[in-house]
Short mmCIF file of C-alpha atoms in Angstrom, two decimals:
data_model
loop_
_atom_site.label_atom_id
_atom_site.label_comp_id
_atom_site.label_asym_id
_atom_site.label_seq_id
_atom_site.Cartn_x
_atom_site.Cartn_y
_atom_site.Cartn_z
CA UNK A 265 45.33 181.15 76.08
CA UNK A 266 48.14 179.17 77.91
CA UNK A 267 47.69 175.57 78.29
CA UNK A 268 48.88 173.73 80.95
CA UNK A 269 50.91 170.51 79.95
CA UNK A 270 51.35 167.72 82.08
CA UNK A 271 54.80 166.07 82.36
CA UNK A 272 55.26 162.89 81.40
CA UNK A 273 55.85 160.71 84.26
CA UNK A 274 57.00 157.28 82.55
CA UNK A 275 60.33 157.85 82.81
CA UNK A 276 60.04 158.21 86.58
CA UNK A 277 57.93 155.80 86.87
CA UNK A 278 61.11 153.17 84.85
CA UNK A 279 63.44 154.99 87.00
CA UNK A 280 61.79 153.69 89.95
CA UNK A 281 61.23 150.01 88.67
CA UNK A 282 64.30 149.77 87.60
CA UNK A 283 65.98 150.67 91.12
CA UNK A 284 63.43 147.94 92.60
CA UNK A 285 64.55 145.76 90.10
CA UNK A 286 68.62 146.03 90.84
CA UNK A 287 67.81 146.00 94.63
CA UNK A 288 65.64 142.88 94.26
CA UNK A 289 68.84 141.21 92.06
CA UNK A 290 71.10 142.35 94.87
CA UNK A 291 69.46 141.13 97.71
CA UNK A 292 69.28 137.92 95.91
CA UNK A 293 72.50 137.94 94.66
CA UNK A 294 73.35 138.66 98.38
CA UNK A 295 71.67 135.58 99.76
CA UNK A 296 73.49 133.24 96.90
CA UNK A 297 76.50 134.24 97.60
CA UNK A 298 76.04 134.22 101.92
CA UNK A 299 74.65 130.37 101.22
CA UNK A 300 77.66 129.84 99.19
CA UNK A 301 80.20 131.13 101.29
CA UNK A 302 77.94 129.01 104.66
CA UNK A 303 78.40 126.02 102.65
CA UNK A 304 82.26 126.70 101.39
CA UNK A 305 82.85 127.16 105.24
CA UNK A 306 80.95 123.95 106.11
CA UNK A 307 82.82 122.33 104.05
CA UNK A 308 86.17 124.32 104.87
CA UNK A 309 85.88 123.43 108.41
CA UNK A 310 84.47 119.79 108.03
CA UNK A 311 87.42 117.43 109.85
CA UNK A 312 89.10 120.55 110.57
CA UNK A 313 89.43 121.56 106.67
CA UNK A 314 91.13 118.14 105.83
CA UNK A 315 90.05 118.88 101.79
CA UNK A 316 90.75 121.75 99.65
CA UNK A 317 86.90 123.47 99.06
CA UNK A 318 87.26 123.99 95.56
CA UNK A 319 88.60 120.18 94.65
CA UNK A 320 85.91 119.05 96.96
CA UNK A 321 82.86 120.66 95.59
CA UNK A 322 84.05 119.61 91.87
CA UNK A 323 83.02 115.99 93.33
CA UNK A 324 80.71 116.92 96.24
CA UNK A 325 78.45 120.00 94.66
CA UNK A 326 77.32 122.60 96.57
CA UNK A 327 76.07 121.21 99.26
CA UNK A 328 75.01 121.41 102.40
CA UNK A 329 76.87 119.10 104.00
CA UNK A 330 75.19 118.84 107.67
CA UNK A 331 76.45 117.12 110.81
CA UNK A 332 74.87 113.20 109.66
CA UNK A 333 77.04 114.10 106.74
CA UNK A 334 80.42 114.61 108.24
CA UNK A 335 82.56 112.16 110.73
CA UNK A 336 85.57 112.26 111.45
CA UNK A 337 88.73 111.86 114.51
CA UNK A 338 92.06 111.95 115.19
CA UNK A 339 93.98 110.70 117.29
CA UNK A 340 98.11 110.18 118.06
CA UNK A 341 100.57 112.25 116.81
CA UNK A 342 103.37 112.74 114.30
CA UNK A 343 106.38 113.92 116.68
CA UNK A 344 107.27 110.09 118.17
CA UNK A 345 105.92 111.02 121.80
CA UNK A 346 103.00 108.37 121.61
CA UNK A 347 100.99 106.37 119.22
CA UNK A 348 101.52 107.38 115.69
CA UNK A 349 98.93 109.64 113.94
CA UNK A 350 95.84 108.56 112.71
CA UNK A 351 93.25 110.70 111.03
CA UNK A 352 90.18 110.57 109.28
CA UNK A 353 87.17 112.27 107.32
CA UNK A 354 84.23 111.53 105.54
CA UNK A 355 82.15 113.53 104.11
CA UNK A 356 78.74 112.60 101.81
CA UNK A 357 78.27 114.56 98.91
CA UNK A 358 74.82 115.63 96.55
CA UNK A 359 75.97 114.06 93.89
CA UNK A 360 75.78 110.69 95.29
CA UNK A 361 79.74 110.48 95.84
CA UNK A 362 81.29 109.80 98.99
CA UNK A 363 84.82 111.35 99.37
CA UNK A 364 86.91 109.96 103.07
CA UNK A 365 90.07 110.52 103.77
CA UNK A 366 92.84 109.39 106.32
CA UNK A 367 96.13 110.54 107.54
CA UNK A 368 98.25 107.59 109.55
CA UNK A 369 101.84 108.79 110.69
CA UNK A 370 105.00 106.32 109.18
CA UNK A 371 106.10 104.19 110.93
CA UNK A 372 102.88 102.96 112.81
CA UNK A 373 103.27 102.34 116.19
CA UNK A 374 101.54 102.39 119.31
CA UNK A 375 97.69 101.02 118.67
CA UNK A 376 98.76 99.68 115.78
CA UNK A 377 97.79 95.88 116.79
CA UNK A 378 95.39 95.21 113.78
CA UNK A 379 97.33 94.14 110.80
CA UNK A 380 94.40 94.88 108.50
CA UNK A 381 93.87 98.23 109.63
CA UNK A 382 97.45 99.37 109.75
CA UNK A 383 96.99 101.07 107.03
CA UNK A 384 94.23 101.91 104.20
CA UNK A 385 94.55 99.23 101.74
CA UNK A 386 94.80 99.79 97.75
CA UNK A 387 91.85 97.46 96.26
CA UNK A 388 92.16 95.36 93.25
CA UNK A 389 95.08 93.01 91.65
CA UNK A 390 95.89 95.32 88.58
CA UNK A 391 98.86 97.77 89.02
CA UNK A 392 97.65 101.31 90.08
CA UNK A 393 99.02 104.31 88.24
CA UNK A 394 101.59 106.11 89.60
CA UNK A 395 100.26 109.86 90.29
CA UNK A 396 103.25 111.72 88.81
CA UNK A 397 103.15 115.50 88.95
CA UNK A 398 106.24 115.39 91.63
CA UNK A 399 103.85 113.09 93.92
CA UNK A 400 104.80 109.91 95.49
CA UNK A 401 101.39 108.53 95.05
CA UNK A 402 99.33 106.29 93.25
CA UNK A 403 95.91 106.03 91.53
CA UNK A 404 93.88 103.10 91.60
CA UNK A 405 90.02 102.53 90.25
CA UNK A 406 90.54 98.52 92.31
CA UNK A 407 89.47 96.72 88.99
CA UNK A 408 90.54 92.89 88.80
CA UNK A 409 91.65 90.53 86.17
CA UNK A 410 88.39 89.12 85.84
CA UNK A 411 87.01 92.90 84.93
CA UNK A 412 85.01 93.69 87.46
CA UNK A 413 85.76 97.27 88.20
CA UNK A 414 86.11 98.66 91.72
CA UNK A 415 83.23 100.21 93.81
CA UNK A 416 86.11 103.10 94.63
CA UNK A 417 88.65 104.88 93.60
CA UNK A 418 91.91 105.01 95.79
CA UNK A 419 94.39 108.03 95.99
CA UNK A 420 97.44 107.44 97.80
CA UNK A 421 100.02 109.68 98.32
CA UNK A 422 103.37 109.19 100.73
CA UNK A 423 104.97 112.09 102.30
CA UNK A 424 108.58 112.86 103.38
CA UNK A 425 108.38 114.46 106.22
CA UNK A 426 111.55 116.24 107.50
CA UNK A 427 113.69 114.86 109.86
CA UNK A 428 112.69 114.26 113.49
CA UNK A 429 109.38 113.49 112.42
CA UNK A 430 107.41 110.77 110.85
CA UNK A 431 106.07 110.22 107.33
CA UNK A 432 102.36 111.02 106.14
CA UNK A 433 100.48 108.54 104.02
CA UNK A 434 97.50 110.21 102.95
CA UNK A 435 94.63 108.20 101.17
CA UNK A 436 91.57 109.68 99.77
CA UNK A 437 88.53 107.62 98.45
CA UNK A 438 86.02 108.22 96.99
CA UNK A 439 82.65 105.74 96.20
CA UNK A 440 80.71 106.86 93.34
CA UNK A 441 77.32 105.65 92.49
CA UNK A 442 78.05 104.54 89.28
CA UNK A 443 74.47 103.75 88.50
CA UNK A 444 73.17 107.07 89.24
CA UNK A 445 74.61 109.36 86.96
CA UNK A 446 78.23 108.90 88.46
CA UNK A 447 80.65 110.21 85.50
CA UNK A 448 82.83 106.84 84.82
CA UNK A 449 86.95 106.62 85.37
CA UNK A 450 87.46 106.60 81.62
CA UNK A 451 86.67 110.65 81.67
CA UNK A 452 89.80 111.81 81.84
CA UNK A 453 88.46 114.81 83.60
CA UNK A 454 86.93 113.16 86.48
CA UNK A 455 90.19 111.46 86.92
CA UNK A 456 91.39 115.16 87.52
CA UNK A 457 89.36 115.82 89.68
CA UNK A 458 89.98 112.79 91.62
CA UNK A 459 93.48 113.39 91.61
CA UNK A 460 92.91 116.82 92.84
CA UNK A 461 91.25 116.23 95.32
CA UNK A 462 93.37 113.85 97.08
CA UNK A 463 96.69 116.37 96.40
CA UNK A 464 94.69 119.36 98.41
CA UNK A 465 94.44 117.12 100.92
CA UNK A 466 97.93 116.06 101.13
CA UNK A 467 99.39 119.61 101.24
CA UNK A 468 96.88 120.61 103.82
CA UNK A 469 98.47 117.77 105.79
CA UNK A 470 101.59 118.79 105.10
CA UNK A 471 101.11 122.09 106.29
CA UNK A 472 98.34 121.06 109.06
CA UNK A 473 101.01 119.08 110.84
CA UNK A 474 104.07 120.56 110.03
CA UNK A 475 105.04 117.78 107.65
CA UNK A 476 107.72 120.03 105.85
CA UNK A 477 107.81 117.42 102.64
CA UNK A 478 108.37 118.74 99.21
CA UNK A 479 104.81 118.19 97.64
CA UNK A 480 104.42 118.10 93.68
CA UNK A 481 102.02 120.40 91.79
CA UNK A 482 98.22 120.27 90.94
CA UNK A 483 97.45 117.88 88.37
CA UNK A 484 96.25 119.37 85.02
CA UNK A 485 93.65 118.33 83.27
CA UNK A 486 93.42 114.87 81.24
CA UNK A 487 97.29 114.03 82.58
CA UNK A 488 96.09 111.34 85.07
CA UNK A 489 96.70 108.15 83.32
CA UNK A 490 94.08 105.58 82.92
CA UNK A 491 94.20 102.86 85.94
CA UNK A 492 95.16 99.25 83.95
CA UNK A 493 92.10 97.05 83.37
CA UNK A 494 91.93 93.59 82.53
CA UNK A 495 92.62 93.50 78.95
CA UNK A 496 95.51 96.20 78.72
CA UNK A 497 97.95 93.40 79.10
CA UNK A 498 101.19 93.47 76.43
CA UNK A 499 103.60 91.23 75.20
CA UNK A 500 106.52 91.07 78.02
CA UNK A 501 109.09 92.07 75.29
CA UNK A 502 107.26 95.27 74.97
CA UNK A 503 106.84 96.00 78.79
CA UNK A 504 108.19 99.39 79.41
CA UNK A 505 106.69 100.64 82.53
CA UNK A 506 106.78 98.34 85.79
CA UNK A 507 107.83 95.34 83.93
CA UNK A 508 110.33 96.14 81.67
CA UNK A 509 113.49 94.25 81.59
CA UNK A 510 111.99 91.08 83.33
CA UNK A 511 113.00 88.06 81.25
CA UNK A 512 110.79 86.03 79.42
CA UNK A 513 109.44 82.70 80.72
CA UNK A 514 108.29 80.78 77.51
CA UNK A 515 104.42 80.56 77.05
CA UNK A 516 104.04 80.80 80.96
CA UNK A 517 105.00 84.28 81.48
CA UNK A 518 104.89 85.83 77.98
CA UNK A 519 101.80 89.02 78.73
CA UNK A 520 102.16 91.58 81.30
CA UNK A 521 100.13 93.88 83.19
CA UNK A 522 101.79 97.41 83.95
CA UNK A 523 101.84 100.72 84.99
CA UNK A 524 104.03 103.76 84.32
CA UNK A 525 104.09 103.13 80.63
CA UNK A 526 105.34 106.00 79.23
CA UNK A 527 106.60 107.57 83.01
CA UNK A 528 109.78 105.65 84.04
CA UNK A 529 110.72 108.25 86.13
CA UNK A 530 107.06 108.84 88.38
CA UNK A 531 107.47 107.01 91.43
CA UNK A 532 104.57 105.44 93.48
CA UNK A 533 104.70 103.84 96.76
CA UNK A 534 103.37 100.45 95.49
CA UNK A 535 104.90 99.27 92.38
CA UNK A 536 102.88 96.24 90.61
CA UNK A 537 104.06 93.65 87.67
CA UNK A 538 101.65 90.96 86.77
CA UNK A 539 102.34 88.23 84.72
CA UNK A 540 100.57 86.02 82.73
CA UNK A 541 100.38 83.32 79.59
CA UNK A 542 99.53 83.95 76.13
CA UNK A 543 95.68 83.91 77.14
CA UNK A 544 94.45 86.82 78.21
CA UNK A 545 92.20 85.31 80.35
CA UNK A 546 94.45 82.57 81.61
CA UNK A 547 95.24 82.85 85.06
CA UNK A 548 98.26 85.07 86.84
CA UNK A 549 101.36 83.38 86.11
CA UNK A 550 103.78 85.50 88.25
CA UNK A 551 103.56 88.95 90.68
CA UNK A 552 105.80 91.27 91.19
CA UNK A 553 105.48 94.11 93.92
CA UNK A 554 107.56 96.71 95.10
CA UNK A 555 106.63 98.19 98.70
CA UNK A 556 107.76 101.16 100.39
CA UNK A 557 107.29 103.23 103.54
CA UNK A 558 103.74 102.18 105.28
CA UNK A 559 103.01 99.13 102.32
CA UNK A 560 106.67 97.67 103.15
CA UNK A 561 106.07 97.58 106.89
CA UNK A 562 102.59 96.21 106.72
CA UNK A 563 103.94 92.99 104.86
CA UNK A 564 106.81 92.52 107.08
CA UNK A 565 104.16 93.07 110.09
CA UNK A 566 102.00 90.39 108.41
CA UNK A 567 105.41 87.94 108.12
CA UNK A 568 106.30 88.60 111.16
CA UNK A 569 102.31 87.78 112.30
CA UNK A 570 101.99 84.73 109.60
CA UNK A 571 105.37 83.07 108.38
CA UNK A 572 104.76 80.17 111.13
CA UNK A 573 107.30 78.39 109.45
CA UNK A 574 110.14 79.63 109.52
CA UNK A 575 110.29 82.62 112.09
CA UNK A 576 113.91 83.10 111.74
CA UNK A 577 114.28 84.06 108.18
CA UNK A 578 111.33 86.13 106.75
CA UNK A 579 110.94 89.28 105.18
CA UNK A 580 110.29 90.69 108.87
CA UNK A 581 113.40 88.98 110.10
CA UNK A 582 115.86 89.17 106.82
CA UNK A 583 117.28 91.26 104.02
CA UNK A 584 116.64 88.32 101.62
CA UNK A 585 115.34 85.27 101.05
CA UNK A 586 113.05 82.42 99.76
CA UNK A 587 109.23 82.82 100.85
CA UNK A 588 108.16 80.11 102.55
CA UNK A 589 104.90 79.62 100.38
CA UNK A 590 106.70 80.13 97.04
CA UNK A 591 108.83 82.99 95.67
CA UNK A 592 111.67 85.57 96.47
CA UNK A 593 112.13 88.54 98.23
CA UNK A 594 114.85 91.30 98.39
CA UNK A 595 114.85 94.85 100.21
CA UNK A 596 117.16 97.88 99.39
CA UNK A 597 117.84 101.37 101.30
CA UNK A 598 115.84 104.16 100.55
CA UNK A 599 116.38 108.11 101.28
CA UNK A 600 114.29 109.40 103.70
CA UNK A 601 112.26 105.89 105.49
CA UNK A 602 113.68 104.28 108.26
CA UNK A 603 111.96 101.52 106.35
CA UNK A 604 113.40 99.22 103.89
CA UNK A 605 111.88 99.01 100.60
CA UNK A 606 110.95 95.34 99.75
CA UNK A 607 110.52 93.45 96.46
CA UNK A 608 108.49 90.03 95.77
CA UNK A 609 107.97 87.81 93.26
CA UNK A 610 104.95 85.01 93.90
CA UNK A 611 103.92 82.39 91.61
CA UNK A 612 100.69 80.67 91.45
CA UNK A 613 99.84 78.93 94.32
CA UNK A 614 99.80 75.44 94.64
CA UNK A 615 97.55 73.86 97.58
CA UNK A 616 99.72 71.30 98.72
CA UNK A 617 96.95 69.53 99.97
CA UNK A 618 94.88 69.81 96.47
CA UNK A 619 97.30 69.85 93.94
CA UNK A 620 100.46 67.84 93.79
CA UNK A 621 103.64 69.20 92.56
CA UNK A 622 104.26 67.29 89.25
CA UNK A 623 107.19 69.07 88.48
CA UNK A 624 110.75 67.43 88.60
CA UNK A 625 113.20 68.51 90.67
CA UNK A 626 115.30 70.15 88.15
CA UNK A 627 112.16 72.16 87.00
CA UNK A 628 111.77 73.13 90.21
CA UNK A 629 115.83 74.78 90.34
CA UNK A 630 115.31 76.23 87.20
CA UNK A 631 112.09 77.82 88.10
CA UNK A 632 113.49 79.08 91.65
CA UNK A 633 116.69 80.53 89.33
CA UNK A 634 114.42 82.09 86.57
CA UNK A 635 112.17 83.54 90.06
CA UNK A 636 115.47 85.20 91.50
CA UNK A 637 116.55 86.70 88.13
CA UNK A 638 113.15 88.23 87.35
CA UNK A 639 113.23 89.05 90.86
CA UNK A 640 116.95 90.93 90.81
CA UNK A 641 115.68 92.51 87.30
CA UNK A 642 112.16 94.01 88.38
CA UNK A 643 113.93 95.47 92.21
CA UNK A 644 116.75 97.13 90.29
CA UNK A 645 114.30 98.96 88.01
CA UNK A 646 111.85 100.17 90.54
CA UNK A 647 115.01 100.93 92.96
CA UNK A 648 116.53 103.09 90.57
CA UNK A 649 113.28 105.22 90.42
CA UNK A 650 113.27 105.37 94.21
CA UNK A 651 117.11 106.25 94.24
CA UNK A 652 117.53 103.08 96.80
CA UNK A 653 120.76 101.80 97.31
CA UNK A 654 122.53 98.52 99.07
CA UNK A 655 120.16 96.03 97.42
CA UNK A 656 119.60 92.74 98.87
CA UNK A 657 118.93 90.07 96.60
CA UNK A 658 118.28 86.48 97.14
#
């Protein structure tokens, strides 16, 4: 007798969960990946795509990043018909960072009448790092002598825009909450990513407005050097970044606080020597500063503002000189800035009305002369980086 034999219907019955199971994957997989690209184009578009996505998210996350989350405006422009350009972005991020950025056109002009918002300012009184990487820029986490880090970290970078157009100075900071998690500037990664962030955002200046500038390369990972803090002073006979070749001063000016150790050749818009005696945590002895571009014409603005007196011969007014409160200048040409790059040297400051001036007055000449040689020393270094020429000295 012929039996009749069921078939086995299991392996339909995987068949069919199985196809459930890869279209349940894809339709999820489809919904990740639409809220990823949503949130890539929020962010793409936020201050008309003033940061590169992927640098962004590294500090940002994922997102989203809604409308309270975003500001932003522009407003001037970068071709000389009217006020200079001045642009800016913020954006808040998941990860309890806060990244802005701003764009101001070099030379300011126009609206330009506040002298503290001329341009963004770089915080702290330790030298920032020059950026390197074929950037003129600099990185700075705004700690102070006293050791006190920053609540930000500053990326500036300066642009050489081609002729018939002005210069870009592009800053990018960002506010970490340290106490929540934030990944401290000592990782060099997150000093990467930092970096990177603010370099996207100069190129996509430079190609937003038309800049034209020769822009350096991405920053690779752990090659951002670590911003000076308050005990990474040196003996002034082994300076060999932003100090090097200054003379030494006796006990008064025998440590030094630097950057570009190890990088003579990066150059950074702001240049920073600081000087100090054989205690580390004696006060500053001397500073040094070399200014370009936007950081040169904000002093002279401030001179010109603040040097009541002596109007006629100032850093604003004059090639060189003796600072009214103390100190030298001296200026030099530069390729590609209409402005000139200028060089100071401060010493402490005396209150005239606190502290008298017990020094004799042959001291006095020999500390002036020992001033203008540092001085002539420290501008012809830094020039050299910046291929100035026809320096001024004092």
């Amino acid at each position: 007798m012929n039996r009749w034999i069921w078939p086995d219907s299991r392996p339909a019955r995987y068949v069919r969960c199985a196809g459930a199971l890869v279209l349940v994957a894809a339709l999820v997989g489809g919904l990740l990946l639409l809220r990823k690209h949503r949130r890539e184009s929020e962010l793409a578009g936020a201050c008309g795509g003033m940061f590169g996505v992927p640098e962004a998210r590294a500090l940002l996350g994922d997102g989203p990043y809604g409308e309270d989350a975003v500001s932003g405006r522009t407003t001037g422009d970068l071709d000389g018909r009217g006020a200079s350009l001045r642009s800016s972005c913020t954006v808040e991020g998941l990860h309890d960072v806060t990244l802005s950025a701003s764009v101001d056109g070099v030379p300011a002009r126009g609206h330009r009448h506040d002298l503290d918002g001329m341009y963004p300012k770089v915080p702290g009184d330790l030298p920032a790092q020059p950026l390197g990487h074929g950037w003129n820029g600099l990185f700075s986490s705004g700690e102070s002598l006293r050791g006190s880090p920053g609540g930000e970290l500053v990326t500036a970078v300066l642009l050489d825009c081609r002729a018939k157009k002005d210069d870009l100075l592009v800053t990018v900071r960002a506010e970490p909450d340290r106490d929540d998690g934030a990944a401290p500037v000592d990782d060099p990664r997150e000093r990467t990513r930092y970096a990177r962030a603010a370099t996207a955002a100069a190129a996509h200046a430079d190609d937003h407005w038309g800049c034209g500038a020769r822009t350096g390369k991405t920053p690779r990972d752990g090659d951002i050097a670590l911003p000076v803090g308050a005990y990474d002073d040196v003996p002034l006979d082994d300076a060999k970044g932003t100090c090097a070749g200054i003379p030494g001063r006796g006990r008064s000016a025998a440590r030094a606080w630097e950057s570009a150790r190890g990088r003579p050749g990066a150059a950074s818009p702001l240049e920073t020597c600081v000087l100090g005696t054989t205690e580390p945590t004696a006060a500053v002895a001397y500073r040094f500063e070399a200014l370009y571009g936007p950081y040169a014409q904000a002093a002279r603005a401030d001179h010109a503002e603040n040097d009541y007196t002596d109007r006629r011969k100032n850093p604003a007014t004059a090639a060189a000189g003796r600072l009214h409160d103390g100190g030298h200048w001296a200026s030099a040409t530069c390729p590609g800035s209409r402005e000139r790059a200028l060089f100071t040297v401060r010493p402490p400051y005396r209150d005239p009305l606190r502290h008298e001036d017990r020094r004799s007055a042959a001291q006095r000449t020999k500390d002036r002369a020992w001033e203008r040689a540092a001085l002539k020393s420290f501008a012809q270094h830094s020039a050299r980086t910046h291929t100035c020429t026809h320096l001024h000295l004092p």
